[in-house]
Short mmCIF file of C-alpha atoms in Angstrom, two decimals:
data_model
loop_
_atom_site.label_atom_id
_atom_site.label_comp_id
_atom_site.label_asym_id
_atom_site.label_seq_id
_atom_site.Cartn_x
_atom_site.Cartn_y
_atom_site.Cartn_z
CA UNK A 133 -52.99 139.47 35.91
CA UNK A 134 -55.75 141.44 34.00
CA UNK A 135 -58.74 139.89 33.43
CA UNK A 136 -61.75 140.19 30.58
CA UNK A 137 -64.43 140.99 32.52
CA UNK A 138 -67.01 139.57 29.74
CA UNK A 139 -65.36 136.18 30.19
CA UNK A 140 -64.91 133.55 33.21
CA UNK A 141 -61.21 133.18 33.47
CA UNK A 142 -59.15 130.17 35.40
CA UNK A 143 -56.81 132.65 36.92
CA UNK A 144 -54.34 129.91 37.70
CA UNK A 145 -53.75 128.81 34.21
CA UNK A 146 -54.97 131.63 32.33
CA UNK A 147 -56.82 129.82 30.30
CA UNK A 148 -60.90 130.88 29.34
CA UNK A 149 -62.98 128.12 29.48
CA UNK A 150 -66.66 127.77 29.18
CA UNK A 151 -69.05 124.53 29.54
CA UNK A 152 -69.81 123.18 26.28
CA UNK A 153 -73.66 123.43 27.65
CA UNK A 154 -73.55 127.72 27.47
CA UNK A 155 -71.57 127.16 24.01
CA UNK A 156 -73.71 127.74 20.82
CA UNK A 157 -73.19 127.90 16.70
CA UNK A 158 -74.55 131.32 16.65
CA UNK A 159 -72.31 132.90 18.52
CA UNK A 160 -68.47 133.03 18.90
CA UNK A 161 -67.37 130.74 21.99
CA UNK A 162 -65.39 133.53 23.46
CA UNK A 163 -65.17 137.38 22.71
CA UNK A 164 -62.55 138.61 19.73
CA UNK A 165 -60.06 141.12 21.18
CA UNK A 166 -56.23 141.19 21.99
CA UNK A 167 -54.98 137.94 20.35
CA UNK A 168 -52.54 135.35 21.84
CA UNK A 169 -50.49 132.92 19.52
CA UNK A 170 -49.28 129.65 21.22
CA UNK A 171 -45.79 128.11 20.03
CA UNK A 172 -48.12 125.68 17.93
CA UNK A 173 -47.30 126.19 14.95
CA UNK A 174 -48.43 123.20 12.36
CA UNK A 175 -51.05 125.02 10.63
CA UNK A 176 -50.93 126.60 6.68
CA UNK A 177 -50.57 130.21 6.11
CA UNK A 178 -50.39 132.37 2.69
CA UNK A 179 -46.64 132.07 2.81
CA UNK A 180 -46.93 128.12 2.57
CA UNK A 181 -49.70 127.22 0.27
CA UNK A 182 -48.46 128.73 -2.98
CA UNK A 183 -45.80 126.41 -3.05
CA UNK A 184 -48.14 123.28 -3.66
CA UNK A 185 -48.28 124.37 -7.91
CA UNK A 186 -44.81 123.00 -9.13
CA UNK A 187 -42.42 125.64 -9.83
CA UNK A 188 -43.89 128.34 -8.73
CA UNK A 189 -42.37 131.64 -7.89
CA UNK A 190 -43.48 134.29 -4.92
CA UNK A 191 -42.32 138.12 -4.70
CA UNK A 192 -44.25 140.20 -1.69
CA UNK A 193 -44.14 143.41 -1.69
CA UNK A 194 -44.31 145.00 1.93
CA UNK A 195 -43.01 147.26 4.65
CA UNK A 196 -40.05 145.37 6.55
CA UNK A 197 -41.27 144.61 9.65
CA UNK A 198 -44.77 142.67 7.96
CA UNK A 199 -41.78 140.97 5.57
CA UNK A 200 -39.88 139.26 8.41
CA UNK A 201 -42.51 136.70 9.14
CA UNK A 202 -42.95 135.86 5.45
CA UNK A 203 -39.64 135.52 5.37
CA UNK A 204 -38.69 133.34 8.02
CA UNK A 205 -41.87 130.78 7.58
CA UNK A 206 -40.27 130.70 3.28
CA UNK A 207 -36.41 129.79 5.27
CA UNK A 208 -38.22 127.14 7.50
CA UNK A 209 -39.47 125.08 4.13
CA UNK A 210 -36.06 125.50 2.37
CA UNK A 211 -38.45 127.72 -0.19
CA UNK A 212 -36.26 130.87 -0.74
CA UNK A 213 -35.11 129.46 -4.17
CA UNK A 214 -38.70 130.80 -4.72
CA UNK A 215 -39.05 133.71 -3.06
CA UNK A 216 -38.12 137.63 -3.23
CA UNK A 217 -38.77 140.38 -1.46
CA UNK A 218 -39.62 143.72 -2.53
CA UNK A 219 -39.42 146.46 0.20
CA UNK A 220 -41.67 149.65 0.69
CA UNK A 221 -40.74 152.33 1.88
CA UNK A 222 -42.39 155.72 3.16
CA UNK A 223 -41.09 157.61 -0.03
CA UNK A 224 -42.87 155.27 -2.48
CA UNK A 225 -45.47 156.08 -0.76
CA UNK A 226 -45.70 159.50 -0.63
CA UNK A 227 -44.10 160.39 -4.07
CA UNK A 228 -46.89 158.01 -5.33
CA UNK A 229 -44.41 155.28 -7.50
CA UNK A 230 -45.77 152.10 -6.05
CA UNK A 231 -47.07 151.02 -9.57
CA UNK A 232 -43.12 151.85 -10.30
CA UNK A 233 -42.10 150.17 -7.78
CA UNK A 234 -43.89 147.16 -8.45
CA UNK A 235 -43.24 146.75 -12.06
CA UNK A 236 -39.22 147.31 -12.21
CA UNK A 237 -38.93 145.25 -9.05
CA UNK A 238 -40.85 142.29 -10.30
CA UNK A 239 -38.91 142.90 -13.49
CA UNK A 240 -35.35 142.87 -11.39
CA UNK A 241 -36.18 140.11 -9.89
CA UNK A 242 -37.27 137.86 -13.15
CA UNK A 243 -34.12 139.08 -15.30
CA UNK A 244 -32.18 138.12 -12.44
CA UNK A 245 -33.61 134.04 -12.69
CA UNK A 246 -31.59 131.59 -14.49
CA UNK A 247 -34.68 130.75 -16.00
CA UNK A 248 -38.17 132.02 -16.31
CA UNK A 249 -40.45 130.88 -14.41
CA UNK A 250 -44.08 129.46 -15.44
CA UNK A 251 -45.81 131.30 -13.03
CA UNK A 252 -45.01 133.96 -10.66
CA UNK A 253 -47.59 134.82 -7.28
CA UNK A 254 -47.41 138.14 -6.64
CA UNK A 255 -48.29 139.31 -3.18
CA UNK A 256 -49.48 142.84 -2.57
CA UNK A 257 -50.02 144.06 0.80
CA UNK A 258 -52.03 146.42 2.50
CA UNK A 259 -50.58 149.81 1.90
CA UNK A 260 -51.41 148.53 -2.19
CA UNK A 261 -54.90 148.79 -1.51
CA UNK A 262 -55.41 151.40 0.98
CA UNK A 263 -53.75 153.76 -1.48
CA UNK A 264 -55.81 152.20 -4.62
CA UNK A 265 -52.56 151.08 -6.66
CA UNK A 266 -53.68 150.74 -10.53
CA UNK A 267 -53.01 146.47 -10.06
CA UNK A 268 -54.87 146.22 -13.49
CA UNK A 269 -52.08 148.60 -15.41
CA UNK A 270 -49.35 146.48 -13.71
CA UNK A 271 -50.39 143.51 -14.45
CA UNK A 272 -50.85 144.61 -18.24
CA UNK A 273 -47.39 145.46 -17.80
CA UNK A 274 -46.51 142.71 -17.30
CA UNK A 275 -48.04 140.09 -19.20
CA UNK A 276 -46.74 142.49 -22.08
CA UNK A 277 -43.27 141.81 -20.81
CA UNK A 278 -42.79 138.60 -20.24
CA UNK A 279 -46.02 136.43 -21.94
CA UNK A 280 -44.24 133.49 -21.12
CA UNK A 281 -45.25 133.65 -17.52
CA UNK A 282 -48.65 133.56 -15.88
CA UNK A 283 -49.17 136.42 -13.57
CA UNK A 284 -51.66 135.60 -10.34
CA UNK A 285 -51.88 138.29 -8.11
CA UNK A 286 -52.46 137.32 -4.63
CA UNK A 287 -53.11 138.96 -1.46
CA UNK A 288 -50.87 139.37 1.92
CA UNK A 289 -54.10 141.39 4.12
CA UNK A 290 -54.29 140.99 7.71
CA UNK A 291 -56.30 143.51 7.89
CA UNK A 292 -59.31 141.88 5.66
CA UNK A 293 -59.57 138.69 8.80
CA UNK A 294 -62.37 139.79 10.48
CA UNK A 295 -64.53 141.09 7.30
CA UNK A 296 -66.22 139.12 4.66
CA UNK A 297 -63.42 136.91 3.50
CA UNK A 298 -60.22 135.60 5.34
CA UNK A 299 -56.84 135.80 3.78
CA UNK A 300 -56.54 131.55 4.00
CA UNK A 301 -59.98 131.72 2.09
CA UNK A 302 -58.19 134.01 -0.58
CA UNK A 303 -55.65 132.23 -1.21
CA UNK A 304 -57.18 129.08 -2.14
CA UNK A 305 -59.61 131.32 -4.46
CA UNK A 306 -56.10 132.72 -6.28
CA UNK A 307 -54.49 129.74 -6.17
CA UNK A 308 -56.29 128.21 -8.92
CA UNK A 309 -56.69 131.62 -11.02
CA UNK A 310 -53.82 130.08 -12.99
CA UNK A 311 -56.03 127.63 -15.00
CA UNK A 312 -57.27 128.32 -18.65
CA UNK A 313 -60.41 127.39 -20.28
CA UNK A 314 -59.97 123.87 -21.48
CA UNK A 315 -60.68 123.17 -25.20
CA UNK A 316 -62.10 119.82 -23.62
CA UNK A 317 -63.32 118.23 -20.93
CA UNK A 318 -62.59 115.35 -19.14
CA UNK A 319 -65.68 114.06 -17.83
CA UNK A 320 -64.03 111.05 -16.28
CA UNK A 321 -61.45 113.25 -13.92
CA UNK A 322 -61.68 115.17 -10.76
CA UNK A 323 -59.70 117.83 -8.54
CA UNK A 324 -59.29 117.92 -5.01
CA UNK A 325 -59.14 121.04 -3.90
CA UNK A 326 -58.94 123.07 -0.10
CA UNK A 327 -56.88 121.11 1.28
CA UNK A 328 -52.67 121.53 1.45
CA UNK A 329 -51.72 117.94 2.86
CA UNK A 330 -52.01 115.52 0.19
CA UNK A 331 -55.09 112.75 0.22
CA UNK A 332 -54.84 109.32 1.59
CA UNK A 333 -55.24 107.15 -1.50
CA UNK A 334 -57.24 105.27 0.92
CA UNK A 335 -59.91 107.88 1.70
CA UNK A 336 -63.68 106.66 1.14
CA UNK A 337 -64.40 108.69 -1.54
CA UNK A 338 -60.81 108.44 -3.27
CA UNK A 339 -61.25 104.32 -3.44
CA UNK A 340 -64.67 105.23 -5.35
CA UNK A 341 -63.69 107.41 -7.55
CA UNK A 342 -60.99 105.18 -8.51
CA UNK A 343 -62.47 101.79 -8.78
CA UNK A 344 -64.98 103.57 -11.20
CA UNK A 345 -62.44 104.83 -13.50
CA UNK A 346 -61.89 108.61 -12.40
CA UNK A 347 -58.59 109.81 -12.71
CA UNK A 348 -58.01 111.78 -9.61
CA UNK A 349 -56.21 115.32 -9.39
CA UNK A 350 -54.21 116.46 -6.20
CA UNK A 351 -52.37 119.91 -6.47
CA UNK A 352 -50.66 118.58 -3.23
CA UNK A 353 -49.30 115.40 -5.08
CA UNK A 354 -47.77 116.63 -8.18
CA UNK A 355 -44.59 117.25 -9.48
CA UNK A 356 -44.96 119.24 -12.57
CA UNK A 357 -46.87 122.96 -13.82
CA UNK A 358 -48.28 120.77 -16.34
CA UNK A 359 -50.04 118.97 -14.39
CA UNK A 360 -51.37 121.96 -12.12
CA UNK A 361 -53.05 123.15 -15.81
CA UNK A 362 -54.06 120.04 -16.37
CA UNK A 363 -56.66 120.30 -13.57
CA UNK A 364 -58.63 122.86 -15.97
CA UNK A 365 -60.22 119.98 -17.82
CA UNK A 366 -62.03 118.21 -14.67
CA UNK A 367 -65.53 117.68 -14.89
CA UNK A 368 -65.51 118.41 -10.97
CA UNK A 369 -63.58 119.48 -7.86
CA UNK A 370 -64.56 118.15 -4.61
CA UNK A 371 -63.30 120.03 -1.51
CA UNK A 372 -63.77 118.51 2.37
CA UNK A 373 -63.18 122.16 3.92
CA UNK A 374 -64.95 125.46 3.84
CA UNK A 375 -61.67 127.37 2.84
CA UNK A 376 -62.23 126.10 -0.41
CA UNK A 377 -66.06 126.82 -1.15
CA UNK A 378 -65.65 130.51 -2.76
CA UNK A 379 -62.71 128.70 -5.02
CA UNK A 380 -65.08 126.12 -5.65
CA UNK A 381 -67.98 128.71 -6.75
CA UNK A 382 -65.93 130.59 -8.79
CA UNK A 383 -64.14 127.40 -10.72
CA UNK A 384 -67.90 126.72 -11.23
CA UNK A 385 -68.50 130.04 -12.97
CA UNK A 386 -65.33 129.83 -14.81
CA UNK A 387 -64.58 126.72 -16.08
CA UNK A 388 -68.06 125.14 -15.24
CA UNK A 389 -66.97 122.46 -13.26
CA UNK A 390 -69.05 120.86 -10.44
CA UNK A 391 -68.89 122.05 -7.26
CA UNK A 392 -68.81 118.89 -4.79
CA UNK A 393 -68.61 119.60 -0.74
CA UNK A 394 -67.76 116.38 0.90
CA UNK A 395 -67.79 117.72 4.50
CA UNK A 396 -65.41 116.37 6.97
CA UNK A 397 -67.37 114.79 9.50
CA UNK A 398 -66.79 111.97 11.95
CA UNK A 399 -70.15 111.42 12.35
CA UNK A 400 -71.11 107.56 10.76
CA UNK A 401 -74.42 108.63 9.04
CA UNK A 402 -73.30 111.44 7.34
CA UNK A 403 -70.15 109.50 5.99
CA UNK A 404 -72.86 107.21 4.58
CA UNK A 405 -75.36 109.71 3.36
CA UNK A 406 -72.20 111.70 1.37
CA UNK A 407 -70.65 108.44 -0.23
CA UNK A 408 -73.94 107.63 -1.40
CA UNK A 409 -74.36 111.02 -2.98
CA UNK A 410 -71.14 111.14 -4.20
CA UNK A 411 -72.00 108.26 -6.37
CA UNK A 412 -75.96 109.39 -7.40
CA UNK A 413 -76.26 112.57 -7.55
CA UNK A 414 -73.03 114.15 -7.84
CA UNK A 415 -70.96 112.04 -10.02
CA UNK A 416 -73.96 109.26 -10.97
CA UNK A 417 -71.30 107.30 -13.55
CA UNK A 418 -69.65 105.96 -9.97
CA UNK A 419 -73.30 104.54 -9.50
CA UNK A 420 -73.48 103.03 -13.30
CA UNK A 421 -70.04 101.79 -12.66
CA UNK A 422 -71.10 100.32 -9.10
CA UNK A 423 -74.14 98.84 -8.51
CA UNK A 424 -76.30 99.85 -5.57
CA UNK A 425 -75.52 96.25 -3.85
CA UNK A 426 -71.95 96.51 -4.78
CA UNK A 427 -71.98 100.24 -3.03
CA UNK A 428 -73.62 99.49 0.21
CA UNK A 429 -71.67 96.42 0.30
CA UNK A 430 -68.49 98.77 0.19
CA UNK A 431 -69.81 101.63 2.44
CA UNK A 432 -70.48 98.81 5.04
CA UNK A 433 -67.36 97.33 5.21
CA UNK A 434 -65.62 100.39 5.65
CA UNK A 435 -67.75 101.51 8.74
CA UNK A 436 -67.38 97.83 10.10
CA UNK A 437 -63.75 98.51 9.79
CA UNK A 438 -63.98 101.52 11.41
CA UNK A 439 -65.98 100.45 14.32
CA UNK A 440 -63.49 97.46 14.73
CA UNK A 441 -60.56 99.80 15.11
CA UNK A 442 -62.02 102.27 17.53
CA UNK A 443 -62.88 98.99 19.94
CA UNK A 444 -58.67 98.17 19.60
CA UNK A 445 -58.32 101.88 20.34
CA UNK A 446 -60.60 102.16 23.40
CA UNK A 447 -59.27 98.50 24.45
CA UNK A 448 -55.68 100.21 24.78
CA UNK A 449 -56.94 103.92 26.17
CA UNK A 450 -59.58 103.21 28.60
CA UNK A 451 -60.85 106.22 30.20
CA UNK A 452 -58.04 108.36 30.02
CA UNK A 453 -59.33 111.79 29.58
CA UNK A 454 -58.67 113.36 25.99
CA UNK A 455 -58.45 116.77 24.68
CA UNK A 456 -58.91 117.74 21.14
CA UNK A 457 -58.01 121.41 19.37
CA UNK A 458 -60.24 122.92 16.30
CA UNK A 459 -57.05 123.00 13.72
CA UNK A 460 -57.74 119.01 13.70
CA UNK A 461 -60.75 119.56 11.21
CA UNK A 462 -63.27 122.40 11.07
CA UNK A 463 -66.01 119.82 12.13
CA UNK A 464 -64.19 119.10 15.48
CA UNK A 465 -67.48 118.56 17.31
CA UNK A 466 -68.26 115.63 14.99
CA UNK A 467 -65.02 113.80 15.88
CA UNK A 468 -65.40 114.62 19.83
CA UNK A 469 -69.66 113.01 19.29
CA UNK A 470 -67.95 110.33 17.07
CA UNK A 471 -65.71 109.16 20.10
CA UNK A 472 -67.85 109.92 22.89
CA UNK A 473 -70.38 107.49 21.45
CA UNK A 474 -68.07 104.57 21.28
CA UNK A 475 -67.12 104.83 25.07
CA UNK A 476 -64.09 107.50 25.14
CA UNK A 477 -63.73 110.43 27.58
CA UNK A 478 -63.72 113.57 25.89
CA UNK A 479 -62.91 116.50 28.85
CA UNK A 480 -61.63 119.45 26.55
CA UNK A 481 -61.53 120.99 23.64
CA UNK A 482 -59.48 123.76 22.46
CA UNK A 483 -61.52 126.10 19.99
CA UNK A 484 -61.94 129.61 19.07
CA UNK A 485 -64.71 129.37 16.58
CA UNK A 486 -67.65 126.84 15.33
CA UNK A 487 -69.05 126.57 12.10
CA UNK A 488 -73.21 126.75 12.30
CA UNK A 489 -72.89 123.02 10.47
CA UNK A 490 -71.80 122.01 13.57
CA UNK A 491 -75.22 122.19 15.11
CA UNK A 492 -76.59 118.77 15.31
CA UNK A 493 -73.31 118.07 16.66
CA UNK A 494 -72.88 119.79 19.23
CA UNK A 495 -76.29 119.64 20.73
CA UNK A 496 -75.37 116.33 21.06
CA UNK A 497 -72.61 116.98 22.50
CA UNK A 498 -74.54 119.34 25.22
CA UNK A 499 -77.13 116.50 25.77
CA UNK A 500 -74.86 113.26 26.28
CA UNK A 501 -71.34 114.96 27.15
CA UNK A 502 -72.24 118.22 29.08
CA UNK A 503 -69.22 118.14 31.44
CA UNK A 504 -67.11 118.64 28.53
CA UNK A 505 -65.05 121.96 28.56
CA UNK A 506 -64.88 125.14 25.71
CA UNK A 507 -60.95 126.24 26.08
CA UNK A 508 -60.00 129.48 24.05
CA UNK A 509 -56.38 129.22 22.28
CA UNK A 510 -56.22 133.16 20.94
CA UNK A 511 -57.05 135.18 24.02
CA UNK A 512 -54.61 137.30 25.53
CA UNK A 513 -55.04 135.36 29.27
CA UNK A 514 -54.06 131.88 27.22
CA UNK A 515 -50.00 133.55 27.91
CA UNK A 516 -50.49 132.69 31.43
CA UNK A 517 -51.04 129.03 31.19
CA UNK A 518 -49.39 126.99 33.09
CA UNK A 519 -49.70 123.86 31.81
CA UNK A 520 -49.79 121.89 34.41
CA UNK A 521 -52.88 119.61 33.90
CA UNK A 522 -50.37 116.28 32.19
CA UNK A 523 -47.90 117.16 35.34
CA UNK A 524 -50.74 116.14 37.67
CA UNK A 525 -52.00 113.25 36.44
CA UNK A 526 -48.99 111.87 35.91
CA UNK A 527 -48.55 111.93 39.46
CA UNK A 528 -51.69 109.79 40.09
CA UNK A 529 -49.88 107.50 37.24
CA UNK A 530 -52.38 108.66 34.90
CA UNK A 531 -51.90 109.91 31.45
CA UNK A 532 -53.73 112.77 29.58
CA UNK A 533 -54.38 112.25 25.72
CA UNK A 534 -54.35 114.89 23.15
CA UNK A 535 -55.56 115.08 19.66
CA UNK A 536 -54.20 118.35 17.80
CA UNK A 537 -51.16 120.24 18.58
CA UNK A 538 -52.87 123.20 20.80
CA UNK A 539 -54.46 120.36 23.05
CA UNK A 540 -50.77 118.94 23.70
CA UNK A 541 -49.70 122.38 24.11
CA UNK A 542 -51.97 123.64 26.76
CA UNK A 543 -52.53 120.54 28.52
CA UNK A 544 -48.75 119.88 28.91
CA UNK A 545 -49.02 116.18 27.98
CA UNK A 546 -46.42 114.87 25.90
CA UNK A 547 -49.23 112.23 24.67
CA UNK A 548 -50.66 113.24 21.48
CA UNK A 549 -51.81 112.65 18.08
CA UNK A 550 -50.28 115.33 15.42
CA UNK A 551 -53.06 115.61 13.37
CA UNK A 552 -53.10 118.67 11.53
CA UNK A 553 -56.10 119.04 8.79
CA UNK A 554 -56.98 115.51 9.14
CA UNK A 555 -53.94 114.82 7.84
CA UNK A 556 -55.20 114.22 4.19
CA UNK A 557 -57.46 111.53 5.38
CA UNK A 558 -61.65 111.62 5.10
CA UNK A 559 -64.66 108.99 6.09
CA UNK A 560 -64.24 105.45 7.88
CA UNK A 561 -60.65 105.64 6.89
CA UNK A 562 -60.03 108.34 8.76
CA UNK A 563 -61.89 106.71 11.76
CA UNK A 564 -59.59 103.86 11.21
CA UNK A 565 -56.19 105.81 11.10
CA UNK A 566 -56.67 108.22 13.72
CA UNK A 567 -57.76 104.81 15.86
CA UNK A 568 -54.07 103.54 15.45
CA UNK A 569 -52.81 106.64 15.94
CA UNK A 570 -54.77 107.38 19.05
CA UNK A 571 -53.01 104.18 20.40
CA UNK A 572 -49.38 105.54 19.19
CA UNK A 573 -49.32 108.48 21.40
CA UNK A 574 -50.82 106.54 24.22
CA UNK A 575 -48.18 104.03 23.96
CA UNK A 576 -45.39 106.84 22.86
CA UNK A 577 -44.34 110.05 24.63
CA UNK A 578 -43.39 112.46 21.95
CA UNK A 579 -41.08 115.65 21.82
CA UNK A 580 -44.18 118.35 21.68
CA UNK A 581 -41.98 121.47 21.58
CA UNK A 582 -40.11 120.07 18.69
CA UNK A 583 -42.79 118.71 16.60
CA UNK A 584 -45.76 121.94 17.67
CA UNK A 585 -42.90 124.77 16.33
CA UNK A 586 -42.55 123.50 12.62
CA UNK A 587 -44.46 125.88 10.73
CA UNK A 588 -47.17 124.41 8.22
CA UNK A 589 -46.69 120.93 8.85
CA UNK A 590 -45.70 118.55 6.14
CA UNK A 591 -44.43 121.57 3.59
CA UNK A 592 -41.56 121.37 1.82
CA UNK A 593 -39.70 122.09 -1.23
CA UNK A 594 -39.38 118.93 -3.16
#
């Protein structure tokens, strides 16, 4: 088997691992290179998020063999009522008629509809930019054409992953570009952005905003274009995940709406500390709608809920050993601290990056769980894994717990909580339903290779 000779590698399961005390913020766990993609497949790419604004329409434009993946992961959502295909080849290349190309195949496809419709995504790809295609003359085009649709032009460009902004981070920057300057604005509503599973109408922050008289925006949740434009006259979009902050900035500039970062954390004081700011300092009319005694009185019910349902949960688990994967939440550390400090047995987790936020975190981590393990999921030596580690215990009647479908996948364990993106929920709640479910997959063996190979989990064409 070859071997990176930068990295200790577990030969027998060809899988790199590192001790979480030699990990750090500043620097990558493990070293980019050849990449590996496991059979777990439940997070979001830029062929699944467009289809969260109702009605929308996608046409890529690419070489063939780059097309085949967009296609397929469109089939798996029942989403190619939506979708077309334009395909490059060499000659438009070379005979220099890709803005042609572009316009009378975007055109083909539009007269060819049944109906128009409100607004079309179109996806350029590499090639388009290499080769500086005039996108502004296009575009003119057609607007010009067909002013009944909104034109967004979006971006299908591997190649930009490892520069200054990742495709996923694009997306949700286009996704939005859609929205017109409101003639008024609704200083009583909010969006929730970054995120393509819908919220828990139980989150923390959701139950605020509500019980003070916000009206609350979802892209994820609704049903109609109108309400996707509709999100142009918040006062405010709050966003849990980093994806989102450049479409956050930029809304900011645009439309001059608030830009509100709620991180995702696990860890109990920061839930507290954001709630609290949430309602004085970022949206103070929760705080003159609530008073301070009412607030508290609220946050601290919550975390006593919280606390109550991780004691069922480690009641039920005991010290079975648990694994947990990064495509749970970006702040995986603080969920890993968050159970290792009410009693459970963290062993792995399954991570290819860390966000510097994750500092505090993980120091903690180093200090009061050092025997935990760094496991990379991308490497070209994670093909070789056996996964054999469920197998084993399970001969000493033990079980092996997994949180995220990359820990159930390279432990082998058929124990496991599929959890992907926090699964729309944020704060104590979250505590509290990833408690119960924690004590599902304990109680439940599920099919892993049949649940871990659905693309984008939870999208669909409704």
């Amino acid at each position: 088997m070859l071997t990176n000779l930068h990295e200790p590698t577990t030969a027998e399961t060809g899988i790199i691992r590192r001790p979480i005390t030699e990990v750090s913020t500043k620097v990558v766990p493990f070293e980019p290179g050849l990449a590996y993609t496991s059979p777990s497949r439940g997070h979001w790419t830029v062929a699944h998020t467009p289809i969260l604004i109702p009605d929308s329409y996608m046409v890529y434009l690419c070489a063939s063999a780059c097309m085949r993946g967009v296609a397929l992961s469109v089939l798996e959502y029942d989403g190619m009522d939506r979708f077309s295909m334009i395909m490059l080849d060499d000659k438009d290349i070379y005979e220099g008629k890709l803005e042609q190309v572009m316009i009378d195949g975007i055109c083909e496809v539009i007269d060819r509809l049944e109906k128009h419709p409100p607004i079309m995504m179109v996806f350029t790809s590499c090639i388009h930019h290499f080769i500086a295609c005039d996108s502004r003359y296009i575009y003119k085009t057609l607007r010009e054409r067909y002013p009944d649709i909104d034109f967004v032009p979006c971006y299908m460009i591997p190649t930009i992953r490892k520069g200054h902004i990742t495709p996923e981070e694009l997306m949700h920057v286009t996704l939005y570009d859609a929205l017109e300057v409101p003639n008024v604005q609704e200083t009583n509503a909010v969006n929730l952005i970054g995120s393509n599973l819908p919220a828990s109408r139980d989150n923390d922050y959701y139950r605020l905003l509500t019980e003070a008289g916000y009206t609350v925006r979802d892209l994820p949740q609704m049903k109609t274009y109108a309400e996707y434009k509709d999100m142009a006259k918040s006062c405010a979009n709050i966003y849990a995940f980093p994806v989102a902050h450049r479409s956050a900035k930029k809304l900011e500039r645009r439309l001059q709406q608030k830009d509100i970062y709620l991180p995702l954390t696990y860890h109990f004081p920061d839930i507290r500390s954001e709630l609290i700011r949430l309602a004085t300092e970022a949206l103070p009319e929760i705080g003159e709608t609530l008073s301070d005694t009412v607030l508290i009185q609220a946050i601290d019910r919550m975390e006593q809920e919280a606390y109550a349902a991780l004691a069922r949960a480690k009641e039920v688990i005991g010290d079975t050993p648990i694994a947990i994967d990064h495509e749970v939440l970006p702040r995986y550390c603080s969920l890993a601290r968050m159970l290792a400090e009410n009693g459970f047995n963290i062993k792995e987790i399954y991570a290819d990056v860390i966000l510097p936020e994750e500092e505090q975190d993980l120091e903690w981590l180093k200090e009061n769980a050092p025997d935990i393990t760094f496991c990379a999921t991308t490497n070209y030596a994670c093909r070789m894994a056996d996964r054999s580690q469920a197998d084993e215990a399970g001969k000493k009647g033990e079980k092996i717990l997994a949180i995220g479908q990359k820990a159930a996948y390279f432990t082998g364990t058929n124990h496991f909580v599929n959890w992907i993106e926090n699964d729309g929920n944020w704060g104590f709640h979250a505590v509290c339903e990833l408690a119960d479910r924690m004590i599902e997959a304990y109680e439940t063996e599920s099919d892993v290779p049949a649940l871990i190979q659905v693309k984008a989990w939870g999208c669909h064409c409704g």
